[in-house]
């Protein structure tokens, strides 16, 4: 927006160009409204209202007659209409002075036009006056001759005095009510708004529009914009902040191809889970118990599947055997997150009632990560999965120390809640700029309605630098059991 405003300012200044304005001044000396010696002459008269008198004088000067005379004096280089448009005649304050202002693209041309226009006004008034005087003198001379013939010497003398007064005015060569007091000089600087000021104003306008637009978009946006907003709507511990991971179009994002800072974030998340699992005595990873975690999100596209895959790899590198199960039968994508070929392993398992280990796929280069993939299931498979899941998880716990379920988005469908009897806890994944507020609120309300307290949140696409976990974590040797309260009633105060 700022660039657009500056670009518009550049276009405007380039098209406007420089404009110079020159000013000539004319003095108005109104003649008395009633003067026997000036009867019949077209002069600027004193109407008794100074403002009205000066407005009349201005209209007399700024007239097509004056413009036409000035245009002829300029040799036809400027049209009458153009000259009228470029010229303004204004009263200077409360004085009897008229300012003849003319605009032009060059300084010298502006001065020349102003002086020519002022001179044309004076010459036009002079010519009109000479015409009127000639007519008046002719009439008076005839009347004087008649008076002399009738031997009326007194009347003949009065008429002779009037004729002499008119001849004196004519001899002066100008209209006694209008005179030039100041010729126009060449202006030193162009008029109008300086170009620098135009760019400054454009910059400020651009900044203002950008801020207003940002505020409007933020107010109208339905998506989560900041971590502070996330914590306000869903006040649970943020266990990991995953930085923005950029990938080439069409490239497959798998955990081992992530940037180092993102990989370290998932190692921190794995350590968080290990520490939290060591707080009570309900889980013993040294025997046959396993941590079962349901990974879900408010909306599709929040990154829960990628989080599940990256967390599985991080836990395996910490010494755990991990089984990841794709429970999102509406939009299964866990195989893609591991770079595996799609296969309806979970559908085959449910249909044939086989053993779990016969359908697991081991991730290449990560022998401790096993995946139960899926394809889009029908309504029957979606309904059947929660019923069969406890038995499936019992087999998974016999083989792994950590079982991760990639569940459907909790803010869109409630499938993940139906898994609650078979899992130890829930991990919520949100993505700034993608997660919808309504989806987050729906997930929060749904968890609250069944009195489930998630272990925490993973925030994707954050601008924060990766930070340590919200609590210190123990060394791997201290791992023994799974520990967080799972209900809202047991939720600790912060």
Coordinates of C-alpha atoms in Angstrom, one line a residue:
X1 CA 0.0 0.0 0.0
X2 CA 2.8 2.4 0.9
X3 CA 4.5 1.6 -2.4
X4 CA 1.3 2.2 -4.3
X5 CA 0.8 5.6 -2.7
X6 CA 4.4 6.6 -3.4
X7 CA 4.0 5.5 -7.0
X8 CA 0.8 7.5 -7.3
X9 CA 2.7 10.5 -6.0
X10 CA 5.4 10.1 -8.5
X11 CA 2.9 9.9 -11.4
X12 CA 1.0 12.9 -10.1
X13 CA 4.2 15.0 -9.8
X14 CA 5.4 14.0 -13.2
X15 CA 2.1 14.9 -14.8
X16 CA 1.7 18.1 -12.9
X17 CA 5.1 19.6 -13.8
X18 CA 6.2 22.9 -12.4
X19 CA 3.8 25.9 -12.4
X20 CA 4.9 29.5 -12.0
X21 CA 2.6 32.4 -11.1
X22 CA 3.3 36.1 -11.8
X23 CA 1.3 39.0 -10.4
X24 CA 0.7 42.6 -11.8
X25 CA -1.3 45.1 -9.7
X26 CA -3.8 47.7 -10.8
X27 CA -5.1 50.6 -8.8
X28 CA -8.8 51.4 -8.9
X29 CA -9.8 55.0 -8.3
X30 CA -13.6 55.1 -8.7
X31 CA -15.3 58.1 -10.2
X32 CA -18.2 59.8 -8.4
X33 CA -21.5 58.2 -9.1
X34 CA -22.9 61.5 -10.2
X35 CA -20.6 64.0 -11.9
X36 CA -22.0 66.4 -14.6
X37 CA -18.6 66.6 -16.2
X38 CA -18.3 62.9 -16.7
X39 CA -21.8 62.1 -17.9
X40 CA -21.9 59.6 -20.7
X41 CA -18.5 58.1 -20.0
X42 CA -18.1 54.3 -19.2
X43 CA -16.0 54.7 -16.1
X44 CA -15.7 52.6 -12.9
X45 CA -18.1 54.4 -10.6
X46 CA -18.2 54.5 -6.8
X47 CA -21.4 52.7 -5.9
X48 CA -21.2 53.5 -2.2
X49 CA -20.3 49.9 -1.4
X50 CA -16.5 49.4 -1.6
X51 CA -16.7 45.6 -1.9
X52 CA -19.3 45.8 -4.7
X53 CA -17.3 48.5 -6.5
X54 CA -14.1 46.4 -6.4
X55 CA -15.9 43.3 -7.6
X56 CA -17.3 45.3 -10.5
X57 CA -13.8 46.5 -11.3
X58 CA -12.4 42.9 -11.2
X59 CA -15.1 41.7 -13.6
X60 CA -14.3 44.6 -15.9
X61 CA -10.6 43.6 -16.0
X62 CA -11.1 39.8 -16.2
X63 CA -13.3 39.9 -19.3
X64 CA -13.3 38.2 -22.7
X65 CA -12.6 41.7 -24.3
X66 CA -9.4 42.0 -22.3
X67 CA -8.4 38.4 -23.0
X68 CA -9.0 38.8 -26.7
X69 CA -6.8 42.0 -26.8
X70 CA -4.1 40.2 -24.8
X71 CA -4.2 37.2 -27.1
X72 CA -3.7 39.4 -30.1
X73 CA -0.8 41.2 -28.4
X74 CA 0.8 37.8 -27.8
X75 CA 0.7 36.9 -31.5
X76 CA -1.9 34.2 -31.1
X77 CA 0.4 31.8 -29.1
X78 CA -2.3 31.5 -26.5
X79 CA -6.1 31.2 -27.0
X80 CA -8.6 33.6 -25.4
X81 CA -10.2 30.7 -23.4
X82 CA -6.8 29.4 -22.2
X83 CA -5.8 32.9 -21.2
X84 CA -9.0 33.4 -19.2
X85 CA -8.5 30.0 -17.5
X86 CA -4.9 30.8 -16.6
X87 CA -5.7 34.3 -15.2
X88 CA -7.3 35.3 -12.0
X89 CA -8.2 38.9 -11.0
X90 CA -8.7 39.3 -7.2
X91 CA -9.0 42.2 -4.8
X92 CA -6.0 42.5 -2.5
X93 CA -7.4 42.5 1.0
X94 CA -9.6 45.5 1.8
X95 CA -7.7 47.8 -0.6
X96 CA -8.5 49.4 -3.9
X97 CA -5.8 47.2 -5.6
X98 CA -6.5 44.4 -8.1
X99 CA -4.0 41.6 -8.4
X100 CA -3.8 40.1 -11.9
X101 CA -2.3 36.6 -11.4
X102 CA -1.3 34.5 -14.4
X103 CA 0.0 30.9 -14.3
X104 CA 2.4 29.4 -16.8
X105 CA 4.9 26.5 -17.1
X106 CA 7.8 28.8 -17.2
X107 CA 8.7 31.7 -14.9
X108 CA 9.4 34.3 -17.6
X109 CA 6.3 33.3 -19.6
X110 CA 4.2 33.9 -16.5
X111 CA 5.5 37.4 -16.0
X112 CA 5.1 38.2 -19.7
X113 CA 1.5 37.0 -19.7
X114 CA 0.6 38.9 -16.5
X115 CA 2.0 42.2 -17.8
X116 CA 0.4 41.7 -21.2
X117 CA -3.0 41.0 -19.7
X118 CA -2.8 44.0 -17.3
X119 CA -1.7 46.3 -20.2
X120 CA -4.5 44.9 -22.4
X121 CA -7.0 45.8 -19.7
X122 CA -5.7 49.4 -19.5
X123 CA -5.6 49.8 -23.2
X124 CA -9.1 48.5 -23.6
X125 CA -10.5 50.8 -21.0
X126 CA -8.6 53.7 -22.7
X127 CA -10.1 52.9 -26.1
X128 CA -13.6 52.7 -24.7
X129 CA -13.1 56.0 -22.9
X130 CA -11.8 57.7 -26.1
X131 CA -14.8 56.5 -28.0
X132 CA -17.2 57.8 -25.4
X133 CA -15.3 61.2 -25.2
X134 CA -15.4 61.6 -28.9
X135 CA -19.2 61.1 -28.9
X136 CA -19.7 63.4 -25.9
X137 CA -17.5 66.1 -27.4
X138 CA -19.4 66.0 -30.7
X139 CA -22.7 66.4 -28.9
X140 CA -21.5 69.2 -26.6
X141 CA -19.9 71.1 -29.5
X142 CA -23.2 71.1 -31.4
X143 CA -25.1 72.3 -28.3
X144 CA -22.4 75.1 -27.8
X145 CA -22.8 76.2 -31.5
X146 CA -26.6 76.5 -30.9
X147 CA -26.0 78.5 -27.7
X148 CA -23.7 80.9 -29.5
X149 CA -26.2 81.3 -32.3
X150 CA -28.9 82.2 -29.8
X151 CA -26.5 84.6 -28.0
X152 CA -26.5 82.6 -24.8
X153 CA -22.9 83.3 -23.8
X154 CA -23.2 81.7 -20.3
X155 CA -24.4 78.3 -21.6
X156 CA -21.8 78.4 -24.3
X157 CA -19.0 78.9 -21.7
X158 CA -20.2 76.0 -19.6
X159 CA -20.3 73.7 -22.5
X160 CA -16.8 74.9 -23.5
X161 CA -15.5 74.0 -20.0
X162 CA -17.0 70.5 -20.2
X163 CA -15.5 70.0 -23.7
X164 CA -12.1 71.1 -22.3
X165 CA -12.3 68.7 -19.4
X166 CA -13.1 65.8 -21.7
X167 CA -10.3 66.7 -24.0
X168 CA -7.8 66.8 -21.1
X169 CA -8.9 63.3 -20.1
X170 CA -8.5 62.1 -23.6
X171 CA -5.1 63.7 -23.8
X172 CA -3.9 61.8 -20.7
X173 CA -4.2 58.6 -22.8
X174 CA -5.7 56.5 -20.0
X175 CA -8.8 55.7 -17.9
X176 CA -8.5 57.9 -14.8
X177 CA -10.2 55.2 -12.7
X178 CA -7.7 52.4 -13.5
X179 CA -3.9 52.5 -13.5
X180 CA -0.9 50.2 -13.2
X181 CA 0.8 50.3 -9.9
X182 CA 3.2 47.3 -10.1
X183 CA 4.3 45.3 -13.1
X184 CA 4.8 41.6 -12.8
X185 CA 8.3 40.3 -12.0
X186 CA 9.7 36.9 -12.9
X187 CA 8.9 34.5 -10.1
X188 CA 11.8 32.7 -8.4
X189 CA 10.0 29.5 -7.4
X190 CA 7.1 27.4 -8.7
X191 CA 3.8 27.6 -6.9
X192 CA 1.7 24.8 -5.5
X193 CA 2.7 22.0 -3.2
X194 CA 6.4 21.2 -3.2
X195 CA 7.2 17.8 -4.7
X196 CA 9.0 16.7 -1.5
X197 CA 5.8 17.5 0.5
X198 CA 3.7 15.5 -1.9
X199 CA 5.9 12.4 -1.3
X200 CA 5.8 12.9 2.5
X201 CA 2.0 13.2 2.4
X202 CA 1.8 10.1 0.2
X203 CA 4.0 8.2 2.6
X204 CA 1.9 9.2 5.6
X205 CA -1.3 8.4 3.7
X206 CA 0.1 5.0 2.7
X207 CA 1.2 4.2 6.3
X208 CA -2.3 5.3 7.5
X209 CA -4.1 3.2 4.9
X210 CA -1.8 0.2 5.7
X211 CA -2.5 0.5 9.4
X212 CA -6.2 0.9 8.9
X213 CA -6.3 -2.0 6.5
X214 CA -4.3 -4.2 8.9
X215 CA -6.7 -3.3 11.7
X216 CA -9.7 -3.9 9.6
X217 CA -8.4 -7.2 8.3
X218 CA -7.6 -8.2 11.8
X219 CA -11.1 -7.3 13.0
X220 CA -12.7 -9.1 10.1
X221 CA -10.4 -12.1 10.0
X222 CA -11.7 -15.4 11.3
X223 CA -8.2 -16.8 11.7
X224 CA -5.9 -16.9 14.6
X225 CA -3.3 -14.1 14.3
X226 CA -1.0 -14.4 17.3
X227 CA 0.1 -16.6 20.1
X228 CA -1.4 -14.2 22.6
X229 CA -4.8 -14.6 21.0
X230 CA -4.4 -18.4 21.1
X231 CA -3.6 -18.3 24.8
X232 CA -6.6 -16.1 25.4
X233 CA -9.0 -18.4 23.7
X234 CA -7.3 -21.7 24.7
X235 CA -5.3 -21.1 28.0
X236 CA -3.1 -24.1 28.1
X237 CA 0.7 -24.6 28.1
X238 CA 2.5 -24.1 24.8
X239 CA 4.8 -27.0 24.7
X240 CA 6.5 -26.2 21.4
X241 CA 6.7 -23.3 18.9
X242 CA 7.5 -24.6 15.4
X243 CA 9.0 -21.9 13.1
X244 CA 7.7 -21.4 9.6
X245 CA 8.9 -24.2 7.4
X246 CA 9.1 -23.2 3.7
X247 CA 9.1 -25.9 1.1
X248 CA 9.3 -26.0 -2.7
X249 CA 6.1 -26.3 -4.6
X250 CA 5.2 -30.0 -5.0
X251 CA 8.0 -31.1 -2.6
X252 CA 7.1 -33.6 0.2
X253 CA 7.7 -32.4 3.7
X254 CA 9.0 -35.2 5.8
X255 CA 10.6 -34.9 9.3
X256 CA 14.2 -35.6 8.3
X257 CA 14.1 -32.8 5.6
X258 CA 12.9 -30.1 8.0
X259 CA 15.3 -27.2 8.9
X260 CA 17.4 -27.7 11.9
X261 CA 15.5 -25.2 14.1
X262 CA 12.3 -27.1 13.4
X263 CA 13.9 -30.5 14.2
X264 CA 15.2 -29.1 17.5
X265 CA 11.7 -27.9 18.3
X266 CA 10.4 -31.4 18.1
X267 CA 13.2 -32.8 20.1
X268 CA 12.2 -30.3 22.8
X269 CA 8.6 -31.4 22.5
X270 CA 9.7 -35.0 22.9
X271 CA 11.7 -34.1 26.0
X272 CA 8.6 -32.2 27.4
X273 CA 6.5 -35.3 27.0
X274 CA 9.1 -37.5 28.6
X275 CA 9.4 -35.1 31.6
X276 CA 5.6 -34.9 32.0
X277 CA 5.3 -38.7 31.8
X278 CA 7.7 -39.0 34.7
X279 CA 5.5 -37.1 37.2
X280 CA 3.3 -39.9 38.5
X281 CA 3.4 -43.6 39.0
X282 CA 0.6 -44.7 36.7
X283 CA 2.9 -45.5 33.7
X284 CA 6.1 -47.5 33.8
X285 CA 7.9 -47.4 30.5
X286 CA 10.5 -49.9 31.8
X287 CA 8.0 -52.7 31.6
X288 CA 5.0 -53.1 29.3
X289 CA 3.3 -49.8 29.6
X290 CA 3.2 -47.3 26.8
X291 CA 2.3 -43.7 26.5
X292 CA -0.7 -43.2 24.1
X293 CA -1.2 -39.7 22.8
X294 CA -4.0 -38.4 20.6
X295 CA -2.8 -35.6 18.3
X296 CA -5.6 -33.4 17.0
X297 CA -6.2 -29.8 15.9
X298 CA -9.1 -27.3 15.5
X299 CA -9.1 -27.3 11.7
X300 CA -7.8 -29.0 8.6
X301 CA -4.4 -27.6 7.6
X302 CA -3.1 -26.8 11.1
X303 CA -0.2 -29.3 10.7
X304 CA -1.3 -32.1 13.1
X305 CA -0.2 -34.9 10.7
X306 CA 3.2 -33.3 10.1
X307 CA 3.5 -32.8 13.9
X308 CA 2.6 -36.4 14.5
X309 CA 5.3 -37.7 12.1
X310 CA 8.0 -35.3 13.4
X311 CA 7.3 -36.1 17.0
X312 CA 7.4 -39.9 16.2
X313 CA 10.9 -39.5 14.7
X314 CA 12.1 -37.3 17.6
X315 CA 10.9 -39.8 20.2
X316 CA 12.5 -42.7 18.3
X317 CA 15.8 -40.8 18.4
X318 CA 15.4 -40.5 22.1
X319 CA 15.3 -44.3 22.4
X320 CA 11.6 -45.0 22.1
X321 CA 9.7 -47.4 19.9
X322 CA 6.9 -45.5 18.3
X323 CA 3.7 -46.6 16.6
X324 CA 1.8 -43.9 14.7
X325 CA -1.7 -44.7 13.7
X326 CA -3.7 -42.8 11.1
X327 CA -7.1 -42.4 12.6
X328 CA -8.3 -39.6 10.3
X329 CA -10.3 -41.8 7.9
X330 CA -11.9 -38.8 6.3
X331 CA -8.6 -37.2 5.1
X332 CA -5.8 -39.7 5.8
X333 CA -2.3 -38.3 5.2
X334 CA 0.0 -39.9 7.7
X335 CA 1.7 -42.0 5.0
X336 CA 2.5 -38.9 3.0
X337 CA 4.1 -37.3 6.1
X338 CA 6.5 -40.2 6.4
X339 CA 7.1 -40.5 2.6
X340 CA 5.3 -43.9 2.4
X341 CA 3.1 -45.4 -0.3
X342 CA -0.6 -45.1 0.5
X343 CA -2.2 -48.3 1.7
X344 CA -5.4 -49.0 3.6
X345 CA -3.7 -50.9 6.3
X346 CA -6.1 -50.0 9.1
X347 CA -9.1 -50.8 6.9
X348 CA -7.6 -54.3 6.1
X349 CA -6.9 -54.8 9.8
X350 CA -10.4 -53.9 10.9
X351 CA -11.9 -56.1 8.1
X352 CA -9.8 -59.2 8.7
X353 CA -9.4 -58.8 12.5
X354 CA -5.7 -59.6 12.0
X355 CA -2.8 -58.8 14.4
X356 CA -1.6 -55.2 14.3
X357 CA 2.0 -56.1 13.6
X358 CA 1.1 -57.7 10.3
X359 CA -0.1 -54.4 9.0
X360 CA 2.6 -52.0 10.3
X361 CA 5.0 -50.3 7.9
X362 CA 8.5 -49.4 9.2
X363 CA 9.8 -46.0 8.2
X364 CA 13.0 -46.4 6.2
X365 CA 16.1 -45.3 8.2
X366 CA 14.0 -45.2 11.3
X367 CA 13.6 -48.8 12.5
X368 CA 11.8 -47.8 15.7
X369 CA 9.1 -45.9 13.9
X370 CA 6.1 -48.0 12.7
X371 CA 3.1 -46.7 10.9
X372 CA -0.4 -48.0 10.5
X373 CA -1.6 -46.2 7.3
X374 CA -5.1 -45.6 6.0
X375 CA -7.1 -44.6 3.0
X376 CA -10.4 -42.6 3.1
X377 CA -12.9 -44.8 4.8
X378 CA -16.6 -45.2 4.4
X379 CA -19.1 -44.3 7.1
X380 CA -19.0 -47.9 8.4
X381 CA -15.2 -47.8 8.9
X382 CA -15.4 -44.4 10.6
X383 CA -18.0 -45.7 13.0
X384 CA -16.3 -49.0 13.6
X385 CA -12.8 -47.5 14.4
X386 CA -13.6 -46.1 17.9
X387 CA -15.2 -49.5 18.8
X388 CA -12.2 -51.5 17.7
X389 CA -9.6 -49.0 18.8
X390 CA -9.1 -50.2 22.5
X391 CA -8.2 -53.7 21.3
X392 CA -5.9 -52.2 18.6
X393 CA -4.2 -50.0 21.2
X394 CA -3.7 -53.0 23.5
X395 CA -1.6 -54.6 20.8
X396 CA 0.2 -51.4 20.1
X397 CA 1.2 -51.0 23.7
X398 CA 2.7 -54.5 23.7
X399 CA 5.1 -53.5 20.9
X400 CA 5.8 -49.8 21.5
X401 CA 6.6 -47.4 24.3
X402 CA 4.8 -44.5 22.6
X403 CA 1.6 -44.7 20.5
X404 CA 0.6 -41.6 18.6
X405 CA -2.9 -41.3 17.0
X406 CA -3.3 -38.8 14.2
X407 CA -7.0 -37.9 14.8
X408 CA -9.5 -35.8 12.8
X409 CA -9.7 -32.1 13.5
X410 CA -11.6 -31.7 16.7
X411 CA -13.1 -28.3 15.7
X412 CA -14.7 -29.9 12.6
X413 CA -15.8 -33.4 13.7
X414 CA -16.0 -35.0 17.2
X415 CA -14.3 -38.3 16.2
X416 CA -11.2 -37.6 18.4
X417 CA -13.4 -37.4 21.5
X418 CA -14.6 -41.0 20.9
X419 CA -11.0 -42.2 21.3
X420 CA -10.8 -40.8 24.9
X421 CA -11.1 -44.1 26.7
X422 CA -8.2 -45.6 24.9
X423 CA -5.6 -42.7 25.1
X424 CA -3.7 -41.2 28.0
X425 CA -4.0 -37.6 26.8
X426 CA -4.5 -35.2 24.0
X427 CA -2.1 -32.9 22.2
X428 CA -3.6 -29.9 20.3
X429 CA -1.9 -28.5 17.2
X430 CA -2.7 -25.0 16.0
X431 CA -1.2 -22.9 13.1
X432 CA -1.1 -19.1 13.2
X433 CA -2.8 -17.6 10.2
X434 CA -4.7 -20.9 9.5
X435 CA -6.5 -22.0 12.6
X436 CA -10.0 -20.5 12.7
X437 CA -11.1 -18.9 15.9
X438 CA -14.5 -20.7 15.7
X439 CA -12.6 -24.0 15.3
X440 CA -10.4 -23.4 18.3
X441 CA -13.5 -22.4 20.4
X442 CA -15.3 -25.5 19.2
X443 CA -12.4 -27.8 20.2
X444 CA -12.1 -26.1 23.6
X445 CA -15.9 -26.4 24.3
X446 CA -16.0 -30.0 23.1
X447 CA -13.1 -31.0 25.4
X448 CA -14.7 -29.1 28.2
X449 CA -18.0 -30.8 27.7
X450 CA -16.5 -34.2 28.3
X451 CA -14.2 -32.9 31.0
X452 CA -10.9 -33.5 29.2
X453 CA -7.8 -31.5 29.8
X454 CA -5.3 -31.6 26.9
X455 CA -1.6 -31.9 27.8
X456 CA -0.8 -28.7 25.9
X457 CA -0.5 -27.0 22.5
X458 CA 2.0 -27.1 19.6
X459 CA 2.0 -23.8 17.7
X460 CA 3.0 -24.0 14.0
X461 CA 4.2 -21.2 11.8
X462 CA 5.2 -19.0 14.7
X463 CA 7.7 -16.1 14.4
X464 CA 9.1 -16.8 17.8
X465 CA 12.6 -18.2 18.1
X466 CA 12.4 -21.8 19.5
X467 CA 12.4 -21.4 23.3
X468 CA 12.8 -24.0 26.1
X469 CA 9.8 -25.9 27.2
X470 CA 7.4 -24.2 29.7
X471 CA 8.8 -26.5 32.5
X472 CA 12.2 -28.0 33.1
X473 CA 12.5 -31.6 32.0
X474 CA 14.3 -34.6 33.5
X475 CA 17.1 -36.7 32.0
X476 CA 16.0 -39.8 30.1
X477 CA 17.1 -42.0 33.0
X478 CA 14.4 -40.5 35.2
X479 CA 11.6 -41.6 32.9
X480 CA 9.1 -43.8 34.7
X481 CA 5.4 -42.8 34.4
X482 CA 2.8 -40.7 32.6
X483 CA 1.6 -37.8 34.6
X484 CA -0.7 -34.9 33.8
X485 CA -4.2 -34.4 35.0
X486 CA -6.7 -35.2 32.3
X487 CA -9.8 -33.5 33.5
X488 CA -10.7 -29.8 33.7
X489 CA -11.5 -30.2 37.4
X490 CA -7.9 -31.3 38.0
X491 CA -6.4 -28.4 35.9
X492 CA -3.7 -26.6 37.9
X493 CA -4.0 -22.8 38.3
X494 CA -1.5 -20.6 36.4

